[in-house]
Amino acid sequence: MSGCYCGNSISFQDCCEPYLKGIKNAPNAEALMRSRYSAFAVGAADYLVNTTHISKRRFHNKKDILAWSQANKWLKLEVLASTFKAYYLDENLKAQVHYEHSTFKLENGKWFYVDGEY
Ligand SMILES: [Zn+2]
């Protein structure tokens, strides 16, 4: 595979993987958004839970996140400021676009995903 799941031309190893593995923290909201998309693509549910703001975490169940990430085939991500479009095929291989305006929060030097409007 050339390029990262998030659409960057650098490899997953050099792009989102260090964030998913907790080696590096996402330096800004866009990097967090991209890395969360890659986490969906590879089924990294722990990362998705850990980067969700503590106030919202109870609404996100790790098993559900994992099931949803694995039921869909993640195609591409388009980032437009704090809005993104995620293209994927659902479990019936029907093309879907998840269009979301997200809220991110910087806390103690770490970026968190708070919530999103679809
Ligand atoms: Zn990436």
XYZ file of C-alpha atoms and ligand atoms in Angstrom:
119
model
C 0.000 0.000 0.000
C 1.339 3.450 -0.817
C 0.178 6.272 1.368
C -1.704 6.212 4.627
C -5.340 5.193 5.193
C -6.103 8.829 5.970
C -5.162 9.909 2.442
C -1.706 11.334 3.146
C 0.948 10.272 0.650
C 3.395 9.169 3.355
C 3.104 5.592 4.625
C 0.858 4.545 7.523
C 4.048 3.728 9.511
C 5.258 7.323 9.162
C 1.841 8.963 9.324
C -0.924 7.737 11.642
C 0.567 4.580 13.139
C 2.749 6.371 15.760
C -0.428 8.070 17.054
C -2.387 4.814 17.115
C 0.429 3.139 19.025
C 0.681 6.016 21.497
C 4.284 6.784 20.507
C 3.290 10.321 19.500
C 0.321 12.544 20.309
C -1.551 14.126 17.425
C -0.131 17.685 17.166
C -3.381 19.275 15.973
C -7.055 18.593 15.375
C -6.551 17.587 11.763
C -3.894 15.018 12.636
C -6.254 13.644 15.273
C -9.113 13.471 12.774
C -6.904 11.681 10.262
C -5.521 9.262 12.811
C -9.036 8.435 14.045
C -10.063 7.639 10.491
C -7.031 5.342 10.145
C -7.991 3.785 13.480
C -11.404 2.959 12.017
C -9.703 1.505 8.935
C -7.504 -0.816 11.016
C -9.994 -1.427 13.848
C -7.937 0.284 16.570
C -10.848 0.660 18.984
C -8.638 1.462 21.999
C -7.265 4.477 20.194
C -10.763 5.646 19.283
C -11.869 5.373 22.902
C -8.691 7.001 24.268
C -8.910 9.992 21.943
C -12.563 10.626 22.726
C -12.944 13.348 25.331
C -13.514 11.965 28.827
C -16.906 13.718 29.088
C -18.177 11.767 26.060
C -16.499 8.432 26.643
C -19.483 6.801 28.307
C -21.428 7.173 25.061
C -18.858 5.206 23.153
C -18.729 1.509 23.774
C -15.529 -0.137 22.584
C -17.294 -3.266 21.313
C -19.725 -1.193 19.233
C -16.910 0.926 17.809
C -14.954 -2.178 16.846
C -17.996 -3.854 15.285
C -18.819 -0.750 13.285
C -15.225 -0.256 12.118
C -15.019 -3.874 10.974
C -18.451 -3.960 9.311
C -17.458 -1.181 6.930
C -14.776 -0.973 4.296
C -13.053 2.406 4.641
C -12.386 4.035 1.293
C -11.139 7.569 1.755
C -11.202 10.635 3.907
C -11.643 14.253 2.899
C -10.758 16.874 5.475
C -12.178 20.383 5.201
C -11.176 22.416 8.268
C -13.005 20.742 11.172
C -15.453 19.062 8.823
C -14.721 15.753 7.239
C -16.277 13.299 4.845
C -15.485 9.639 5.287
C -16.295 7.387 2.347
C -16.907 3.760 3.071
C -18.857 0.692 2.013
C -21.237 -0.649 4.627
C -21.821 -4.331 5.401
C -24.030 -4.637 2.310
C -21.257 -3.021 0.239
C -23.434 0.019 -0.253
C -21.426 3.219 -0.645
C -21.892 5.608 2.270
C -20.589 9.046 3.075
C -20.278 10.013 6.685
C -20.242 13.821 6.714
C -19.422 15.300 10.036
C -18.586 18.604 11.621
C -16.537 17.745 14.644
C -15.558 19.458 17.827
C -12.058 18.931 19.127
C -10.526 20.037 22.360
C -6.914 20.541 23.408
C -6.438 19.458 26.987
C -3.110 19.048 28.813
C -1.347 19.191 25.455
C -3.423 16.349 23.987
C -6.155 16.624 21.382
C -9.478 14.909 21.998
C -12.520 14.337 19.862
C -15.548 15.747 21.712
C -18.491 15.196 19.443
C -19.755 15.662 15.946
C -22.843 16.724 14.046
C -23.751 14.660 11.022
Zn -2.367 8.997 8.138
